[in-house]
Short mmCIF file of C-alpha atoms and ligand atoms in Angstrom, two decimals:
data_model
loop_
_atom_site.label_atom_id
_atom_site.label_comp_id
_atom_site.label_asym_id
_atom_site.label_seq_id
_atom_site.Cartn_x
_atom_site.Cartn_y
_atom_site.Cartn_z
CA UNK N 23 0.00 0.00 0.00
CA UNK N 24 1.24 3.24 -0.92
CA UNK N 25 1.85 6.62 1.27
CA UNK N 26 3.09 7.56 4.03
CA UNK N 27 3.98 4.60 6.69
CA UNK N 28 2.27 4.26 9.71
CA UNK N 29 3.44 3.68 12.77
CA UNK N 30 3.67 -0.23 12.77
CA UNK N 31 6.28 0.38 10.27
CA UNK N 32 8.52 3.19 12.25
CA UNK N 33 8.16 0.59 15.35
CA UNK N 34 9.42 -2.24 13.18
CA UNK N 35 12.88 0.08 11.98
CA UNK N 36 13.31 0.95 15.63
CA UNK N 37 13.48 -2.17 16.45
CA UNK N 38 15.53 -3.55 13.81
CA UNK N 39 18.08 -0.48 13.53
CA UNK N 40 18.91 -0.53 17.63
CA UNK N 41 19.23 -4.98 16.97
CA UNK N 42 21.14 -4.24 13.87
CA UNK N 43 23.24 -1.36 15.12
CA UNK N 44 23.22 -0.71 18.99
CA UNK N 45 26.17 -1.40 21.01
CA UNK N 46 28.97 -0.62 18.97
CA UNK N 47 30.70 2.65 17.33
CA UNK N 48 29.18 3.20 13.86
CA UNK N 49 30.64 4.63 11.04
CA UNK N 50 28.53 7.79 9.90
CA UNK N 51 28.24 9.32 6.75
CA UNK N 52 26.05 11.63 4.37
CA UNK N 53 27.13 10.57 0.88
CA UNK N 54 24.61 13.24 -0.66
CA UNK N 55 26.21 15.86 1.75
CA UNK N 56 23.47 17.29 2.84
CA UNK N 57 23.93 15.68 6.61
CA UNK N 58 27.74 15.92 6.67
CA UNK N 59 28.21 18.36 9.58
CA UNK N 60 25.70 16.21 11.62
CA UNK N 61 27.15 12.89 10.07
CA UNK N 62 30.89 14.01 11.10
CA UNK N 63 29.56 14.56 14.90
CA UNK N 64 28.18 11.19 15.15
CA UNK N 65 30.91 9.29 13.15
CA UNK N 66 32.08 6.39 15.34
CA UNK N 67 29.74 7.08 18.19
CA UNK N 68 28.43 4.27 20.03
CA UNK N 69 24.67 3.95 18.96
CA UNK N 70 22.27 3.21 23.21
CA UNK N 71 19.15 3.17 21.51
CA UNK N 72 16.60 3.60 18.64
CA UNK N 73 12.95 4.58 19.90
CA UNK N 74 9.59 5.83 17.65
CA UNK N 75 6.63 7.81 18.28
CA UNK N 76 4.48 8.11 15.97
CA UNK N 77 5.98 8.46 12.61
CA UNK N 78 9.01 9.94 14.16
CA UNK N 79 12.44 8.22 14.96
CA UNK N 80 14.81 9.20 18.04
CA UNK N 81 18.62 7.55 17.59
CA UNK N 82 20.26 8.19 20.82
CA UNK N 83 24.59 8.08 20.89
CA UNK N 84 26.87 7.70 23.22
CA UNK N 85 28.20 10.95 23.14
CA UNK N 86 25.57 12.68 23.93
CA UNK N 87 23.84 13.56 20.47
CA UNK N 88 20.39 12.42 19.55
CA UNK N 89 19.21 12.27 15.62
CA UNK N 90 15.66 13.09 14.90
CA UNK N 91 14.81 11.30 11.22
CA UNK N 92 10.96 11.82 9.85
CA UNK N 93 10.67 9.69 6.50
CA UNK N 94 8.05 11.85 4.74
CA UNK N 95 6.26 10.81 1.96
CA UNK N 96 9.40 9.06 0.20
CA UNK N 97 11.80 8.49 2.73
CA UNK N 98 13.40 4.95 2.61
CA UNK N 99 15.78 3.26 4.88
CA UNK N 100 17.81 0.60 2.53
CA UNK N 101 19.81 -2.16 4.67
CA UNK N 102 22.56 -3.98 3.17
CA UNK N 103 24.87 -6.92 4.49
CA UNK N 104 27.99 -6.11 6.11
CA UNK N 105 29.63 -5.62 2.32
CA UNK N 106 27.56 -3.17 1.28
CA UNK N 107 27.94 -1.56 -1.99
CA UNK N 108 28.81 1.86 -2.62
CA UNK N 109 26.30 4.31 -1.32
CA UNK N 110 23.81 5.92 -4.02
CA UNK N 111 24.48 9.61 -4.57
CA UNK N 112 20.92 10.27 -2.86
CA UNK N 113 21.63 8.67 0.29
CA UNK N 114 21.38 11.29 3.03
CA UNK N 115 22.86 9.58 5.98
CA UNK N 116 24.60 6.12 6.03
CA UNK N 117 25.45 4.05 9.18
CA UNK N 118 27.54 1.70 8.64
CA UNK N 119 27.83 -1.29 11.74
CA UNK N 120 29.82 -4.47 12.01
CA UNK N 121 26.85 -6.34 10.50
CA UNK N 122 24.99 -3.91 8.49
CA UNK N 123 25.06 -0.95 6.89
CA UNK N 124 21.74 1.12 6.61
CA UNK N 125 21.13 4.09 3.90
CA UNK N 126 18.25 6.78 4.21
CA UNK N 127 17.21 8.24 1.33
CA UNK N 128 14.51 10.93 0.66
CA UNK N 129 13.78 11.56 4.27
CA UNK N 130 11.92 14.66 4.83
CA UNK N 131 13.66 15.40 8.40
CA UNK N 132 17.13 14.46 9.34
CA UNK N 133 18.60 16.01 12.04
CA UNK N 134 20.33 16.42 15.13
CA UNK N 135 18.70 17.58 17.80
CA UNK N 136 19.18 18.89 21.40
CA UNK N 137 16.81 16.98 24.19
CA UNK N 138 14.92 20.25 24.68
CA UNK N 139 14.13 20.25 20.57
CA UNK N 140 13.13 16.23 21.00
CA UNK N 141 10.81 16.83 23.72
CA UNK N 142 9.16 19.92 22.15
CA UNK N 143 8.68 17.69 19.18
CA UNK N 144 7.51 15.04 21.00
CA UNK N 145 5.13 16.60 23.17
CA UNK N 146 3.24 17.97 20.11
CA UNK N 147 2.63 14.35 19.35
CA UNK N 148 -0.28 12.83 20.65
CA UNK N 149 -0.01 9.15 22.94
CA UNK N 150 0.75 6.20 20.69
CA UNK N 151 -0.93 3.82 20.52
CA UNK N 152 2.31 1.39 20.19
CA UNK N 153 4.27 2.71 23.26
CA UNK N 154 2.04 1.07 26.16
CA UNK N 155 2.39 4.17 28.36
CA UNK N 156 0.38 4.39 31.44
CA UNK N 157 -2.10 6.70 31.32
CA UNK N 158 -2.26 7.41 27.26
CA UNK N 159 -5.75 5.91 26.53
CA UNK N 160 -7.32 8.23 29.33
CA UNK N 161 -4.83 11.37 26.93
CA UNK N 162 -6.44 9.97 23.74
CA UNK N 163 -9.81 10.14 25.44
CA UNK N 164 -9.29 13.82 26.70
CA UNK N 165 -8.04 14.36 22.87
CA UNK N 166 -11.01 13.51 21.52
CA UNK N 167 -13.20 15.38 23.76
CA UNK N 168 -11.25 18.71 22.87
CA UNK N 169 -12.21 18.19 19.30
CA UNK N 170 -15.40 19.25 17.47
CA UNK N 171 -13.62 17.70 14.10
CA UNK N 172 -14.86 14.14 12.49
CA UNK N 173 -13.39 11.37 14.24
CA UNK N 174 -12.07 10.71 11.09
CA UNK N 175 -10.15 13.95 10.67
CA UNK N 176 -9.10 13.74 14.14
CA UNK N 177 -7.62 10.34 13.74
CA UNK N 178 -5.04 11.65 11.34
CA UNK N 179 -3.58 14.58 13.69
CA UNK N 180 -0.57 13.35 14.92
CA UNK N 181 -1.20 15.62 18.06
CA UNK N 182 -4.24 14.04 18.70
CA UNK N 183 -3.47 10.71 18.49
CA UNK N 184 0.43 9.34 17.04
CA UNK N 185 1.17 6.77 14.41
CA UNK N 186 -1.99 6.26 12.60
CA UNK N 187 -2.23 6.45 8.46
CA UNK N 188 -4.85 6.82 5.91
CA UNK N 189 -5.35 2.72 6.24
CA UNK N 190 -5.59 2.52 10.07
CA UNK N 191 -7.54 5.30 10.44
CA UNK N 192 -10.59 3.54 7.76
CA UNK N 193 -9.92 0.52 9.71
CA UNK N 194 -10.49 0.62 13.02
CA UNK N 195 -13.70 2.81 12.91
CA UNK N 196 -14.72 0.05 10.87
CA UNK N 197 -13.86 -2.35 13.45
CA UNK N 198 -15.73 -0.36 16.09
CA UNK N 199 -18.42 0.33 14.25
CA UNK N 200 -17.95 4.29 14.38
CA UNK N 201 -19.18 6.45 11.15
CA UNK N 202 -16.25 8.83 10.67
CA UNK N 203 -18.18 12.03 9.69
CA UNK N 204 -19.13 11.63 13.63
CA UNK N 205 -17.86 14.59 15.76
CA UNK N 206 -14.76 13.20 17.67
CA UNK N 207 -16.58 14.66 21.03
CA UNK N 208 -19.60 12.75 20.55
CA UNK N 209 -17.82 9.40 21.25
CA UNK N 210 -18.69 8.05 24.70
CA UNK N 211 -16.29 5.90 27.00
CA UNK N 212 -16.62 2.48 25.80
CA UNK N 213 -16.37 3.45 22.30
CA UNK N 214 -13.20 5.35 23.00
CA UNK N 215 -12.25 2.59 24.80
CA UNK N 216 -12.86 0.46 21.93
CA UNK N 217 -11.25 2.81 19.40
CA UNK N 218 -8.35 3.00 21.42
CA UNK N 219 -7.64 -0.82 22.39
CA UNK N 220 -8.46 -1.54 18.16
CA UNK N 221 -5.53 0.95 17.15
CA UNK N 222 -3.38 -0.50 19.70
CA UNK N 223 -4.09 -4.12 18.75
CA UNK N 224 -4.29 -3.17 14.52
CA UNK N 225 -0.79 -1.46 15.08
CA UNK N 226 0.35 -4.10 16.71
CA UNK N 227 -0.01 -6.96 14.31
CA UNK N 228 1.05 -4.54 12.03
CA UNK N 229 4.35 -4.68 13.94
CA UNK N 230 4.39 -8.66 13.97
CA UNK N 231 3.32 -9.15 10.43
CA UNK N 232 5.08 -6.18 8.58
CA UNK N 233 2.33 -5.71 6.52
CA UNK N 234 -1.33 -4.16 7.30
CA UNK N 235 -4.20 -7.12 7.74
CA UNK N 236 -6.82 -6.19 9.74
CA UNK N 237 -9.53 -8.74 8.61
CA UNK N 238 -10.16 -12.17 10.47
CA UNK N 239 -9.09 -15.06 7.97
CA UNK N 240 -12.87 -16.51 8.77
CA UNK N 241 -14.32 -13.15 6.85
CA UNK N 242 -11.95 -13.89 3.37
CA UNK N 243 -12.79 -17.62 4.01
CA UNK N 244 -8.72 -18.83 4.68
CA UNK N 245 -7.82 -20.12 8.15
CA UNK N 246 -4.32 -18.51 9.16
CA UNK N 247 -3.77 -14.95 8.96
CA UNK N 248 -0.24 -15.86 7.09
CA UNK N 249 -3.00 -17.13 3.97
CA UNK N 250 -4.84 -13.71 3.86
CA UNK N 251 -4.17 -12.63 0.36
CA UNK N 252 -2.65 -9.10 -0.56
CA UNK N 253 -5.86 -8.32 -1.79
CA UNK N 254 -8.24 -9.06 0.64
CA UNK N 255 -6.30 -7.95 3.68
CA UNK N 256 -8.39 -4.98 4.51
CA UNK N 257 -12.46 -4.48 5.58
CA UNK N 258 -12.81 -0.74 3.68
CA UNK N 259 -9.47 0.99 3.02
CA UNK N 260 -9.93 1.74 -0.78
CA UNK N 261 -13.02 -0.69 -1.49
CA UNK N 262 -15.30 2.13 -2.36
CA UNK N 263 -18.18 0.59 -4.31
CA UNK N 264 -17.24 -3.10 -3.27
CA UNK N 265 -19.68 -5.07 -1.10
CA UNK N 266 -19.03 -5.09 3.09
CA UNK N 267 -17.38 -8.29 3.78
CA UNK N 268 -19.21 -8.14 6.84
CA UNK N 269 -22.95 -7.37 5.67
CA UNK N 270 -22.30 -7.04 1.62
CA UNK N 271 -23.95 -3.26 1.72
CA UNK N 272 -22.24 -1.57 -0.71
CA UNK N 273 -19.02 0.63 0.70
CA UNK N 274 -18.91 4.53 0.49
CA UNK N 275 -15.92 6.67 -0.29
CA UNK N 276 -15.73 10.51 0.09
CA UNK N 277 -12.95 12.78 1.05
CA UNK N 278 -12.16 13.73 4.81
CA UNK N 279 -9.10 15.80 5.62
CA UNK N 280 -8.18 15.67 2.45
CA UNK N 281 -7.66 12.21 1.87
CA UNK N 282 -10.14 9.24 0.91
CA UNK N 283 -12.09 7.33 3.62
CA UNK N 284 -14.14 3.86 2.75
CA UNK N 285 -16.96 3.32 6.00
CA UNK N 286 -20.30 0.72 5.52
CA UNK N 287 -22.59 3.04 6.71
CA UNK N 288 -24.76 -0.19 7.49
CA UNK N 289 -22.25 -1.32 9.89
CA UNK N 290 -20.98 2.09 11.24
CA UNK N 291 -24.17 4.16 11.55
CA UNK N 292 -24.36 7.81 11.98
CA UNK N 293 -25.92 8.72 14.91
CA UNK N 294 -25.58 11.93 17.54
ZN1 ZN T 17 -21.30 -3.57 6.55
#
């Protein structure tokens, strides 16, 4: 699926770029040039640790610096085996480990970044729904109430709630049966709740699977999530005009912040 990646897929770099790289120096550099001064300040630092939120990555060094990397729209991390070839021209940053080495390309932030600058950016982010922090359903919740928008809309500001794409955002109101025209503030506690434990769990086996599926294998008639075809992977998320896999009503598509949303208004009724 195309655009931006959500935040299974910043989770799933995090965690492969602190098992690929952490724990030893790394050799850092920007063979495009546009990252050299920041390249030449981490060059053989040791990298502690590689965290997300939301779309956003955090590398934190050794010596003290901290790289902030947003991918953007086109941004693409490229891992090779320890002999890696040379770099392309367009590769902003390169970190080069005993194992790997890992090009970014495209990215639309890369940076380094004082803690102050991290936490401002970070607490313009809203709770996400892949960190497990105490306390962040009970934020999203308060989000929501704040905001007169369509759930819908709402679900796409990152300072409302972090992480969650064009696909998530169609799926899990279809999950909890929530018609995204529906004023964010109009949803009561249990369907919060619900909202809230569906992004977590979506994101999650987004993380496990590295690829979106959010239908049961039952509803696309296979028996193992692993046999869910490309395809047939998703309930709404681009199926304007198809039939409901769930009650074969015919699925709607109109434009909401700007970008397409797919709902069965059979199975996620508008009401007040
Ligand atoms: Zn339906």
């Amino acid at each position: 699926m195309h655009g931006m990646p959500e935040g299974h897929t910043l989770h799933r770099l995090a965690r492969e770029h602190r098992a690929a790289l952490a724990g030893a120096p790394v050799v850092v550099s920007s063979p495009q040039g546009r990252f050299a001064a920041g390249a030449a300040r981490l060059d053989g630092a040791v990298l502690d640790d590689v965290e997300s939120h939301g779309k956003h990555l955090f590398y934190r060094w050794d010596n003290g610096e901290l790289l902030h990397v947003h991918l953007g729209l086109v941004g693409t991390f490229t891992t090779h085996a320890s002999t890696a070839p040379p770099p392309s021209p367009a590769a902003r940053l390169r970190m080069a480990g005993e194992r790997v080495t890992i090009d970014l390309a495209g990215a639309m932030i890369v940076e380094l970044v004082d803690p102050a600058h991290a936490e401002a950016v970070r607490s313009r982010l809203g709770p996400d729904p892949l960190r497990r922090r105490r306390g962040d359903r009970g934020r999203f919740g308060d989000n929501l109430r704040r905001r007169a928008a369509p759930i819908g809309a709402v679900l796409l500001d990152q300072s409302a709630v972090a992480g969650i794409g064009n696909v998530y955002r169609a799926e899990a109101l279809f999950a909890t049966g929530i018609h995204p025209d529906r004023p964010a503030r109009s949803l009561d506690d249990d369907e919060v709740s619900a909202l809230w434990g569906t992004l977590s769990s979506l994101l999650r086996a987004g993380v496990r699977d590295g690829r979106i599926v959010t239908v049961a294998p039952a509803d696309v008639g296979v028996r193992s999530r692993a046999r869910i075809p490309d395809a047939e992977r998703v309930y709404v998320y681009r199926r304007g005009g198809a039939a409901c896999r769930r009650c074969d009503a015919p699925l709607r598509a109109w434009t909401l912040a700007g970008r397409t949303i797919t709902a069965c208004e059979a199975c996620q009724a508008p009401r007040a």
